[in-house]
Amino acid sequence: MDKIEVKQLAEDFIANSTDNQIKMDSKAPPDLVGEKIYDAPIFGFGDASDDVFAILKEPDVIGCHFRYPREWLPTAQTVISFFLPYSEAVKASNREQKIWPSWGWLVGRVEGHRLLRALLLDLEMHLKKAGYATIVPSMDKKFFSITEPIEELCGEPLAFTSNWSERHIAYLCGLGTFGLSKGLITEKGIAGRFGSLVTELPLEPNQRPYGIYNAYCTQCGACVKQCPVKAISIESGKDHRLCSIFLDKTADKFSPRYGCGKCQVNVPCESGIPGQHK
Ligand code: SF4
Ligand code: SF4
């Protein structure tokens, strides 16, 4: 199995899944029903033994609770990271609504997350079938993600953290760099979802075509203006607590769905790297 096969498996899965569309029973507006949730994924690959992962143990990045690829799977050779860009239909629907998430975005966030997990399980199954032990960290029983500082981590109470971060992994696997809004800007933009696997399959790692963590962000401030609750500022970046409070409100209003993503649409980094796309 090689990179081409891994990518092809994922592309076929997304292209052929009947769950990669907005369905009638989601109660979405009729013009959205039948539209795709995701476009084809793009991939990045990292060496599981690369010392570069140590940076994620730094207290001002993630912290000592971050688990190295080989802490998830001691025999790991490669970290596979991918980005699933939202379709134009999903993004366009959220551009129109100024405060609350569009129905297309809500479906993309919730049903889209289920599809992302299904893709991860499918890739894991194929890799294991080919003889390579594989783990999906975000679906492993050792994975945790917290919003409240209820645990003493690295000697201090930390909030809004996890022991495996898809965006940080994607950054180190060459997929993109961080924006002011704390999303990751890829060649397909910022609006979409990330996933990753740790596997014994040896694959050539990607070069990172950037030197610093925010190389693709122009600091244009468009995401600042887009945020309905002023959770982003040029000076301080994103206030996770304000964002989280608003997401809770969307969960109350749109249960069982939730989401926002206004900082990912109507911005120069929505569908590409600013200055490098139409
Ligand atoms: S909208 Fe502008 S400031 Fe915000 S993340 Fe994108 S490029 Fe950076
Ligand atoms: S997701 Fe919404 S509330 Fe959170 S930072 Fe982005 S625009 Fe603001």
PDB file of C-alpha atoms and ligand atoms in Angstrom:
ATOM      1  CA  MET A   1       0.000   0.000   0.000  1.00  0.00           C
ATOM      2  CA  ASP A   2       1.356   3.448  -0.898  1.00  0.00           C
ATOM      3  CA  LYS A   3       0.283   7.105  -0.661  1.00  0.00           C
ATOM      4  CA  ILE A   4      -1.632   6.945  -3.932  1.00  0.00           C
ATOM      5  CA  GLU A   5      -3.699   4.024  -2.685  1.00  0.00           C
ATOM      6  CA  VAL A   6      -4.410   5.692   0.658  1.00  0.00           C
ATOM      7  CA  LYS A   7      -5.581   8.862  -1.104  1.00  0.00           C
ATOM      8  CA  GLN A   8      -7.633   6.905  -3.628  1.00  0.00           C
ATOM      9  CA  LEU A   9      -9.391   4.940  -0.874  1.00  0.00           C
ATOM     10  CA  ALA A  10     -10.390   8.189   0.826  1.00  0.00           C
ATOM     11  CA  GLU A  11     -11.454   9.913  -2.387  1.00  0.00           C
ATOM     12  CA  ASP A  12     -13.596   6.937  -3.387  1.00  0.00           C
ATOM     13  CA  PHE A  13     -15.138   6.739   0.072  1.00  0.00           C
ATOM     14  CA  ILE A  14     -16.147  10.413   0.031  1.00  0.00           C
ATOM     15  CA  ALA A  15     -17.261  10.348  -3.600  1.00  0.00           C
ATOM     16  CA  ASN A  16     -19.407   7.226  -3.196  1.00  0.00           C
ATOM     17  CA  SER A  17     -20.815   7.582   0.316  1.00  0.00           C
ATOM     18  CA  THR A  18     -24.537   8.256   0.308  1.00  0.00           C
ATOM     19  CA  ASP A  19     -23.923  10.083   3.587  1.00  0.00           C
ATOM     20  CA  ASN A  20     -21.885  12.751   1.796  1.00  0.00           C
ATOM     21  CA  GLN A  21     -24.996  14.704   0.978  1.00  0.00           C
ATOM     22  CA  ILE A  22     -27.514  16.897   2.730  1.00  0.00           C
ATOM     23  CA  LYS A  23     -30.595  14.761   3.167  1.00  0.00           C
ATOM     24  CA  MET A  24     -34.266  15.569   3.165  1.00  0.00           C
ATOM     25  CA  ASP A  25     -34.689  14.327   6.753  1.00  0.00           C
ATOM     26  CA  SER A  26     -32.214  16.961   7.981  1.00  0.00           C
ATOM     27  CA  LYS A  27     -35.040  19.481   7.387  1.00  0.00           C
ATOM     28  CA  ALA A  28     -32.606  21.563   5.303  1.00  0.00           C
ATOM     29  CA  PRO A  29     -34.093  24.037   2.817  1.00  0.00           C
ATOM     30  CA  PRO A  30     -35.057  22.269  -0.436  1.00  0.00           C
ATOM     31  CA  ASP A  31     -32.309  23.991  -2.440  1.00  0.00           C
ATOM     32  CA  LEU A  32     -29.696  22.382  -0.174  1.00  0.00           C
ATOM     33  CA  VAL A  33     -31.119  18.849  -0.225  1.00  0.00           C
ATOM     34  CA  GLY A  34     -28.902  16.563  -2.315  1.00  0.00           C
ATOM     35  CA  GLU A  35     -25.893  18.905  -2.172  1.00  0.00           C
ATOM     36  CA  LYS A  36     -22.541  17.430  -1.146  1.00  0.00           C
ATOM     37  CA  ILE A  37     -21.171  18.023   2.354  1.00  0.00           C
ATOM     38  CA  TYR A  38     -17.495  17.603   1.461  1.00  0.00           C
ATOM     39  CA  ASP A  39     -15.243  17.924  -1.551  1.00  0.00           C
ATOM     40  CA  ALA A  40     -12.356  15.477  -2.049  1.00  0.00           C
ATOM     41  CA  PRO A  41      -9.825  15.326   0.814  1.00  0.00           C
ATOM     42  CA  ILE A  42      -6.206  16.479   0.656  1.00  0.00           C
ATOM     43  CA  PHE A  43      -3.469  14.650   2.545  1.00  0.00           C
ATOM     44  CA  GLY A  44      -0.295  15.287   4.530  1.00  0.00           C
ATOM     45  CA  PHE A  45       2.124  12.668   5.865  1.00  0.00           C
ATOM     46  CA  GLY A  46       4.529  12.853   8.805  1.00  0.00           C
ATOM     47  CA  ASP A  47       7.323  10.640  10.152  1.00  0.00           C
ATOM     48  CA  ALA A  48       5.960   9.199  13.420  1.00  0.00           C
ATOM     49  CA  SER A  49       9.438   9.354  15.004  1.00  0.00           C
ATOM     50  CA  ASP A  50      10.111  12.972  13.960  1.00  0.00           C
ATOM     51  CA  ASP A  51      11.482  15.088  16.823  1.00  0.00           C
ATOM     52  CA  VAL A  52       9.330  17.946  15.539  1.00  0.00           C
ATOM     53  CA  PHE A  53       6.342  16.543  17.477  1.00  0.00           C
ATOM     54  CA  ALA A  54       8.152  17.554  20.685  1.00  0.00           C
ATOM     55  CA  ILE A  55       7.081  21.141  20.063  1.00  0.00           C
ATOM     56  CA  LEU A  56       3.496  20.103  20.833  1.00  0.00           C
ATOM     57  CA  LYS A  57       4.560  19.175  24.383  1.00  0.00           C
ATOM     58  CA  GLU A  58       5.543  22.802  25.020  1.00  0.00           C
ATOM     59  CA  PRO A  59       3.210  24.478  27.569  1.00  0.00           C
ATOM     60  CA  ASP A  60       2.390  27.369  25.229  1.00  0.00           C
ATOM     61  CA  VAL A  61       1.523  25.036  22.311  1.00  0.00           C
ATOM     62  CA  ILE A  62      -0.485  22.072  23.708  1.00  0.00           C
ATOM     63  CA  GLY A  63       1.357  20.872  26.828  1.00  0.00           C
ATOM     64  CA  CYS A  64       2.981  17.787  28.301  1.00  0.00           C
ATOM     65  CA  HIS A  65      -0.308  15.865  28.055  1.00  0.00           C
ATOM     66  CA  PHE A  66       0.030  15.759  24.253  1.00  0.00           C
ATOM     67  CA  ARG A  67       0.800  12.161  23.304  1.00  0.00           C
ATOM     68  CA  TYR A  68       3.482  11.494  20.691  1.00  0.00           C
ATOM     69  CA  PRO A  69       2.473   9.313  17.729  1.00  0.00           C
ATOM     70  CA  ARG A  70       4.494   6.473  19.262  1.00  0.00           C
ATOM     71  CA  GLU A  71       2.755   6.926  22.608  1.00  0.00           C
ATOM     72  CA  TRP A  72      -0.426   5.948  20.739  1.00  0.00           C
ATOM     73  CA  LEU A  73       1.220   3.173  18.733  1.00  0.00           C
ATOM     74  CA  PRO A  74       4.814   2.197  19.704  1.00  0.00           C
ATOM     75  CA  THR A  75       5.515   0.638  16.276  1.00  0.00           C
ATOM     76  CA  ALA A  76       4.129   3.617  14.312  1.00  0.00           C
ATOM     77  CA  GLN A  77       6.010   4.728  11.198  1.00  0.00           C
ATOM     78  CA  THR A  78       3.695   7.374   9.735  1.00  0.00           C
ATOM     79  CA  VAL A  79       1.123   9.943  10.754  1.00  0.00           C
ATOM     80  CA  ILE A  80      -1.536  10.352   8.068  1.00  0.00           C
ATOM     81  CA  SER A  81      -3.437  13.642   8.241  1.00  0.00           C
ATOM     82  CA  PHE A  82      -6.187  14.825   5.937  1.00  0.00           C
ATOM     83  CA  PHE A  83      -8.444  17.807   5.374  1.00  0.00           C
ATOM     84  CA  LEU A  84     -12.009  17.479   4.115  1.00  0.00           C
ATOM     85  CA  PRO A  85     -13.028  20.831   2.591  1.00  0.00           C
ATOM     86  CA  TYR A  86     -16.686  21.755   2.866  1.00  0.00           C
ATOM     87  CA  SER A  87     -18.512  21.924  -0.450  1.00  0.00           C
ATOM     88  CA  GLU A  88     -19.349  25.239  -2.061  1.00  0.00           C
ATOM     89  CA  ALA A  89     -23.016  24.656  -1.155  1.00  0.00           C
ATOM     90  CA  VAL A  90     -22.230  24.325   2.566  1.00  0.00           C
ATOM     91  CA  LYS A  91     -19.949  27.387   2.555  1.00  0.00           C
ATOM     92  CA  ALA A  92     -22.314  29.503   0.451  1.00  0.00           C
ATOM     93  CA  SER A  93     -25.236  28.791   2.766  1.00  0.00           C
ATOM     94  CA  ASN A  94     -23.237  30.011   5.772  1.00  0.00           C
ATOM     95  CA  ARG A  95     -22.092  33.136   3.927  1.00  0.00           C
ATOM     96  CA  GLU A  96     -25.687  34.304   3.593  1.00  0.00           C
ATOM     97  CA  GLN A  97     -26.577  34.105   7.270  1.00  0.00           C
ATOM     98  CA  LYS A  98     -24.855  36.757   9.353  1.00  0.00           C
ATOM     99  CA  ILE A  99     -25.313  35.550  12.929  1.00  0.00           C
ATOM    100  CA  TRP A 100     -26.736  32.062  13.242  1.00  0.00           C
ATOM    101  CA  PRO A 101     -25.257  29.069  11.417  1.00  0.00           C
ATOM    102  CA  SER A 102     -26.960  28.064   8.180  1.00  0.00           C
ATOM    103  CA  TRP A 103     -28.734  24.722   7.988  1.00  0.00           C
ATOM    104  CA  GLY A 104     -26.088  23.540   5.542  1.00  0.00           C
ATOM    105  CA  TRP A 105     -23.333  24.367   8.015  1.00  0.00           C
ATOM    106  CA  LEU A 106     -25.141  22.651  10.899  1.00  0.00           C
ATOM    107  CA  VAL A 107     -25.490  19.491   8.817  1.00  0.00           C
ATOM    108  CA  GLY A 108     -21.864  19.784   7.720  1.00  0.00           C
ATOM    109  CA  ARG A 109     -20.776  20.080  11.349  1.00  0.00           C
ATOM    110  CA  VAL A 110     -22.793  17.177  12.760  1.00  0.00           C
ATOM    111  CA  GLU A 111     -23.583  14.721   9.952  1.00  0.00           C
ATOM    112  CA  GLY A 112     -20.246  15.755   8.417  1.00  0.00           C
ATOM    113  CA  HIS A 113     -18.484  14.755  11.630  1.00  0.00           C
ATOM    114  CA  ARG A 114     -20.138  11.323  11.511  1.00  0.00           C
ATOM    115  CA  LEU A 115     -18.930  10.898   7.933  1.00  0.00           C
ATOM    116  CA  LEU A 116     -15.416  11.975   8.938  1.00  0.00           C
ATOM    117  CA  ARG A 117     -15.387   9.269  11.624  1.00  0.00           C
ATOM    118  CA  ALA A 118     -16.680   6.704   9.135  1.00  0.00           C
ATOM    119  CA  LEU A 119     -13.838   7.623   6.753  1.00  0.00           C
ATOM    120  CA  LEU A 120     -11.292   7.250   9.565  1.00  0.00           C
ATOM    121  CA  LEU A 121     -12.653   3.790  10.418  1.00  0.00           C
ATOM    122  CA  ASP A 122     -12.632   2.773   6.757  1.00  0.00           C
ATOM    123  CA  LEU A 123      -8.989   3.811   6.299  1.00  0.00           C
ATOM    124  CA  GLU A 124      -8.051   2.096   9.564  1.00  0.00           C
ATOM    125  CA  MET A 125      -9.755  -1.099   8.368  1.00  0.00           C
ATOM    126  CA  HIS A 126      -7.918  -1.073   5.010  1.00  0.00           C
ATOM    127  CA  LEU A 127      -4.542  -0.399   6.631  1.00  0.00           C
ATOM    128  CA  LYS A 128      -5.042  -3.188   9.166  1.00  0.00           C
ATOM    129  CA  LYS A 129      -6.221  -5.559   6.440  1.00  0.00           C
ATOM    130  CA  ALA A 130      -3.010  -4.813   4.557  1.00  0.00           C
ATOM    131  CA  GLY A 131      -1.072  -5.898   7.671  1.00  0.00           C
ATOM    132  CA  TYR A 132      -0.244  -2.526   9.273  1.00  0.00           C
ATOM    133  CA  ALA A 133      -1.324  -1.872  12.864  1.00  0.00           C
ATOM    134  CA  THR A 134      -3.151   1.482  12.914  1.00  0.00           C
ATOM    135  CA  ILE A 135      -4.790   3.722  15.494  1.00  0.00           C
ATOM    136  CA  VAL A 136      -7.155   6.650  15.155  1.00  0.00           C
ATOM    137  CA  PRO A 137      -6.073   8.731  18.187  1.00  0.00           C
ATOM    138  CA  SER A 138      -9.239  10.854  18.294  1.00  0.00           C
ATOM    139  CA  MET A 139     -11.338   7.666  18.563  1.00  0.00           C
ATOM    140  CA  ASP A 140      -9.052   5.819  20.988  1.00  0.00           C
ATOM    141  CA  LYS A 141     -10.129   5.258  24.593  1.00  0.00           C
ATOM    142  CA  LYS A 142      -7.050   7.191  25.804  1.00  0.00           C
ATOM    143  CA  PHE A 143      -8.122  10.325  23.912  1.00  0.00           C
ATOM    144  CA  PHE A 144      -9.492  13.260  25.886  1.00  0.00           C
ATOM    145  CA  SER A 145     -10.600  16.766  25.056  1.00  0.00           C
ATOM    146  CA  ILE A 146     -11.641  19.245  27.742  1.00  0.00           C
ATOM    147  CA  THR A 147     -13.134  22.707  27.756  1.00  0.00           C
ATOM    148  CA  GLU A 148     -13.176  23.295  31.507  1.00  0.00           C
ATOM    149  CA  PRO A 149      -9.963  23.364  33.586  1.00  0.00           C
ATOM    150  CA  ILE A 150     -11.122  20.477  35.729  1.00  0.00           C
ATOM    151  CA  GLU A 151      -7.918  18.482  35.590  1.00  0.00           C
ATOM    152  CA  GLU A 152      -4.433  19.352  36.691  1.00  0.00           C
ATOM    153  CA  LEU A 153      -2.453  18.979  33.489  1.00  0.00           C
ATOM    154  CA  CYS A 154       1.283  19.620  33.358  1.00  0.00           C
ATOM    155  CA  GLY A 155       1.080  20.994  36.888  1.00  0.00           C
ATOM    156  CA  GLU A 156      -1.570  23.585  36.097  1.00  0.00           C
ATOM    157  CA  PRO A 157      -5.266  23.619  35.245  1.00  0.00           C
ATOM    158  CA  LEU A 158      -5.585  23.940  31.464  1.00  0.00           C
ATOM    159  CA  ALA A 159      -8.802  24.534  29.529  1.00  0.00           C
ATOM    160  CA  PHE A 160      -9.733  23.972  25.899  1.00  0.00           C
ATOM    161  CA  THR A 161      -7.095  21.355  25.310  1.00  0.00           C
ATOM    162  CA  SER A 162      -6.715  17.729  24.256  1.00  0.00           C
ATOM    163  CA  ASN A 163      -3.980  15.104  24.099  1.00  0.00           C
ATOM    164  CA  TRP A 164      -4.120  14.928  20.263  1.00  0.00           C
ATOM    165  CA  SER A 165      -4.928  17.957  18.108  1.00  0.00           C
ATOM    166  CA  GLU A 166      -5.944  17.436  14.478  1.00  0.00           C
ATOM    167  CA  ARG A 167      -4.975  20.973  13.465  1.00  0.00           C
ATOM    168  CA  HIS A 168      -1.524  20.815  15.063  1.00  0.00           C
ATOM    169  CA  ILE A 169      -0.920  17.407  13.488  1.00  0.00           C
ATOM    170  CA  ALA A 170      -2.048  18.694  10.087  1.00  0.00           C
ATOM    171  CA  TYR A 171       0.335  21.649  10.478  1.00  0.00           C
ATOM    172  CA  LEU A 172       3.285  19.349  11.180  1.00  0.00           C
ATOM    173  CA  CYS A 173       2.279  17.042   8.304  1.00  0.00           C
ATOM    174  CA  GLY A 174       2.571  19.943   5.841  1.00  0.00           C
ATOM    175  CA  LEU A 175      -1.132  20.626   5.263  1.00  0.00           C
ATOM    176  CA  GLY A 176      -1.232  24.281   6.246  1.00  0.00           C
ATOM    177  CA  THR A 177      -0.642  26.982   8.826  1.00  0.00           C
ATOM    178  CA  PHE A 178      -2.733  28.596  11.543  1.00  0.00           C
ATOM    179  CA  GLY A 179      -4.991  31.579  10.979  1.00  0.00           C
ATOM    180  CA  LEU A 180      -5.868  34.332  13.428  1.00  0.00           C
ATOM    181  CA  SER A 181      -9.161  32.505  14.012  1.00  0.00           C
ATOM    182  CA  LYS A 182      -7.122  29.418  15.058  1.00  0.00           C
ATOM    183  CA  GLY A 183      -8.343  27.366  12.115  1.00  0.00           C
ATOM    184  CA  LEU A 184      -5.735  25.863   9.791  1.00  0.00           C
ATOM    185  CA  ILE A 185      -5.390  27.468   6.365  1.00  0.00           C
ATOM    186  CA  THR A 186      -4.735  24.819   3.687  1.00  0.00           C
ATOM    187  CA  GLU A 187      -4.444  25.015  -0.103  1.00  0.00           C
ATOM    188  CA  LYS A 188      -8.199  24.236  -0.073  1.00  0.00           C
ATOM    189  CA  GLY A 189      -8.900  26.903   2.516  1.00  0.00           C
ATOM    190  CA  ILE A 190      -9.913  26.908   6.159  1.00  0.00           C
ATOM    191  CA  ALA A 191     -13.556  25.771   5.923  1.00  0.00           C
ATOM    192  CA  GLY A 192     -13.620  22.036   6.549  1.00  0.00           C
ATOM    193  CA  ARG A 193     -12.648  19.282   8.944  1.00  0.00           C
ATOM    194  CA  PHE A 194      -9.440  17.407   9.800  1.00  0.00           C
ATOM    195  CA  GLY A 195      -8.742  13.789  10.683  1.00  0.00           C
ATOM    196  CA  SER A 196      -5.653  11.666  11.284  1.00  0.00           C
ATOM    197  CA  LEU A 197      -4.346   8.145  11.801  1.00  0.00           C
ATOM    198  CA  VAL A 198      -1.119   6.716  13.212  1.00  0.00           C
ATOM    199  CA  THR A 199       0.079   3.640  11.349  1.00  0.00           C
ATOM    200  CA  GLU A 200       2.897   1.124  10.888  1.00  0.00           C
ATOM    201  CA  LEU A 201       2.730   1.716   7.117  1.00  0.00           C
ATOM    202  CA  PRO A 202       5.970   3.485   6.117  1.00  0.00           C
ATOM    203  CA  LEU A 203       5.318   6.458   3.804  1.00  0.00           C
ATOM    204  CA  GLU A 204       7.562   9.324   2.710  1.00  0.00           C
ATOM    205  CA  PRO A 205       6.796  12.366   4.922  1.00  0.00           C
ATOM    206  CA  ASN A 206       5.697  15.660   3.343  1.00  0.00           C
ATOM    207  CA  GLN A 207       7.964  18.670   3.323  1.00  0.00           C
ATOM    208  CA  ARG A 208       6.408  21.612   5.143  1.00  0.00           C
ATOM    209  CA  PRO A 209       6.321  24.412   2.568  1.00  0.00           C
ATOM    210  CA  TYR A 210       6.319  27.116   5.284  1.00  0.00           C
ATOM    211  CA  GLY A 211       8.648  28.336   7.986  1.00  0.00           C
ATOM    212  CA  ILE A 212       6.351  29.697  10.682  1.00  0.00           C
ATOM    213  CA  TYR A 213       3.079  28.589  12.234  1.00  0.00           C
ATOM    214  CA  ASN A 214       0.972  31.398  10.700  1.00  0.00           C
ATOM    215  CA  ALA A 215       2.724  31.849   7.342  1.00  0.00           C
ATOM    216  CA  TYR A 216      -0.502  31.776   5.283  1.00  0.00           C
ATOM    217  CA  CYS A 217      -2.492  34.210   7.453  1.00  0.00           C
ATOM    218  CA  THR A 218      -2.289  37.803   6.246  1.00  0.00           C
ATOM    219  CA  GLN A 219      -3.738  39.175   9.516  1.00  0.00           C
ATOM    220  CA  CYS A 220      -6.332  40.876   7.311  1.00  0.00           C
ATOM    221  CA  GLY A 221      -8.891  40.884  10.128  1.00  0.00           C
ATOM    222  CA  ALA A 222     -11.815  39.649   7.998  1.00  0.00           C
ATOM    223  CA  CYS A 223     -12.488  36.848  10.505  1.00  0.00           C
ATOM    224  CA  VAL A 224     -12.593  39.476  13.295  1.00  0.00           C
ATOM    225  CA  LYS A 225     -15.456  41.232  11.506  1.00  0.00           C
ATOM    226  CA  GLN A 226     -17.240  37.969  10.749  1.00  0.00           C
ATOM    227  CA  CYS A 227     -17.448  36.738  14.361  1.00  0.00           C
ATOM    228  CA  PRO A 228     -20.911  37.438  15.803  1.00  0.00           C
ATOM    229  CA  VAL A 229     -19.644  37.532  19.399  1.00  0.00           C
ATOM    230  CA  LYS A 230     -16.325  39.377  18.994  1.00  0.00           C
ATOM    231  CA  ALA A 231     -14.338  36.315  20.002  1.00  0.00           C
ATOM    232  CA  ILE A 232     -11.438  37.162  17.672  1.00  0.00           C
ATOM    233  CA  SER A 233      -9.132  40.169  17.767  1.00  0.00           C
ATOM    234  CA  ILE A 234      -5.985  41.111  15.873  1.00  0.00           C
ATOM    235  CA  GLU A 235      -4.189  41.686  19.180  1.00  0.00           C
ATOM    236  CA  SER A 236      -5.119  38.483  21.042  1.00  0.00           C
ATOM    237  CA  GLY A 237      -6.328  36.013  18.414  1.00  0.00           C
ATOM    238  CA  LYS A 238      -9.290  33.866  19.433  1.00  0.00           C
ATOM    239  CA  ASP A 239     -10.990  33.795  22.818  1.00  0.00           C
ATOM    240  CA  HIS A 240     -12.016  30.127  23.053  1.00  0.00           C
ATOM    241  CA  ARG A 241     -14.368  30.771  25.955  1.00  0.00           C
ATOM    242  CA  LEU A 242     -16.461  33.374  24.126  1.00  0.00           C
ATOM    243  CA  CYS A 243     -16.597  31.104  21.096  1.00  0.00           C
ATOM    244  CA  SER A 244     -17.606  28.124  23.216  1.00  0.00           C
ATOM    245  CA  ILE A 245     -20.406  30.077  24.946  1.00  0.00           C
ATOM    246  CA  PHE A 246     -21.821  30.986  21.540  1.00  0.00           C
ATOM    247  CA  LEU A 247     -21.538  27.390  20.315  1.00  0.00           C
ATOM    248  CA  ASP A 248     -23.519  26.303  23.391  1.00  0.00           C
ATOM    249  CA  LYS A 249     -26.230  28.793  22.420  1.00  0.00           C
ATOM    250  CA  THR A 250     -26.379  27.303  18.923  1.00  0.00           C
ATOM    251  CA  ALA A 251     -26.688  23.862  20.504  1.00  0.00           C
ATOM    252  CA  ASP A 252     -29.684  25.093  22.544  1.00  0.00           C
ATOM    253  CA  LYS A 253     -31.306  26.621  19.470  1.00  0.00           C
ATOM    254  CA  PHE A 254     -30.580  23.903  16.896  1.00  0.00           C
ATOM    255  CA  SER A 255     -30.323  20.727  19.013  1.00  0.00           C
ATOM    256  CA  PRO A 256     -29.203  18.059  18.128  1.00  0.00           C
ATOM    257  CA  ARG A 257     -26.992  20.130  15.825  1.00  0.00           C
ATOM    258  CA  TYR A 258     -24.706  23.038  16.615  1.00  0.00           C
ATOM    259  CA  GLY A 259     -21.965  25.087  14.982  1.00  0.00           C
ATOM    260  CA  CYS A 260     -21.003  28.549  13.787  1.00  0.00           C
ATOM    261  CA  GLY A 261     -18.068  28.796  11.379  1.00  0.00           C
ATOM    262  CA  LYS A 262     -18.686  32.444  10.474  1.00  0.00           C
ATOM    263  CA  CYS A 263     -14.921  33.027  10.786  1.00  0.00           C
ATOM    264  CA  GLN A 264     -14.387  30.403   8.042  1.00  0.00           C
ATOM    265  CA  VAL A 265     -16.614  31.981   5.383  1.00  0.00           C
ATOM    266  CA  ASN A 266     -16.587  35.358   3.648  1.00  0.00           C
ATOM    267  CA  VAL A 267     -12.869  35.535   4.399  1.00  0.00           C
ATOM    268  CA  PRO A 268      -9.875  35.505   2.018  1.00  0.00           C
ATOM    269  CA  CYS A 269      -8.727  32.158   3.439  1.00  0.00           C
ATOM    270  CA  GLU A 270     -12.131  30.471   3.035  1.00  0.00           C
ATOM    271  CA  SER A 271     -11.230  28.287   0.038  1.00  0.00           C
ATOM    272  CA  GLY A 272      -7.498  28.693  -0.436  1.00  0.00           C
ATOM    273  CA  ILE A 273      -4.321  30.403   0.731  1.00  0.00           C
ATOM    274  CA  PRO A 274      -4.874  34.197   0.615  1.00  0.00           C
ATOM    275  CA  GLY A 275      -3.194  35.655  -2.428  1.00  0.00           C
ATOM    276  CA  GLN A 276      -2.763  32.249  -4.040  1.00  0.00           C
ATOM    277  CA  HIS A 277      -6.323  31.525  -5.181  1.00  0.00           C
ATOM    278  CA  LYS A 278      -9.114  33.266  -7.017  1.00  0.00           C
TER     279      LYS A 278
HETATM  280  S1  SF4 B   1      -9.574  35.986   7.655  1.00  0.00           S
HETATM  281 FE1  SF4 B   1      -7.563  37.007   7.407  1.00  0.00          FE
HETATM  282  S2  SF4 B   1      -6.821  37.286   9.530  1.00  0.00           S
HETATM  283 FE2  SF4 B   1      -8.501  35.778   9.612  1.00  0.00          FE
HETATM  284  S3  SF4 B   1      -7.453  33.773   9.492  1.00  0.00           S
HETATM  285 FE3  SF4 B   1      -8.043  34.341   7.389  1.00  0.00          FE
HETATM  286  S4  SF4 B   1      -6.240  35.399   6.538  1.00  0.00           S
HETATM  287 FE4  SF4 B   1      -5.974  35.317   8.768  1.00  0.00          FE
HETATM  288  S1  SF4 B   2     -16.749  29.800  15.361  1.00  0.00           S
HETATM  289 FE1  SF4 B   2     -18.147  31.585  15.429  1.00  0.00          FE
HETATM  290  S2  SF4 B   2     -18.091  32.308  17.558  1.00  0.00           S
HETATM  291 FE2  SF4 B   2     -16.322  30.974  17.247  1.00  0.00          FE
HETATM  292  S3  SF4 B   2     -14.645  32.357  16.691  1.00  0.00           S
HETATM  293 FE3  SF4 B   2     -15.533  31.618  14.762  1.00  0.00          FE
HETATM  294  S4  SF4 B   2     -17.064  33.156  14.232  1.00  0.00           S
HETATM  295 FE4  SF4 B   2     -16.566  33.483  16.395  1.00  0.00          FE
END
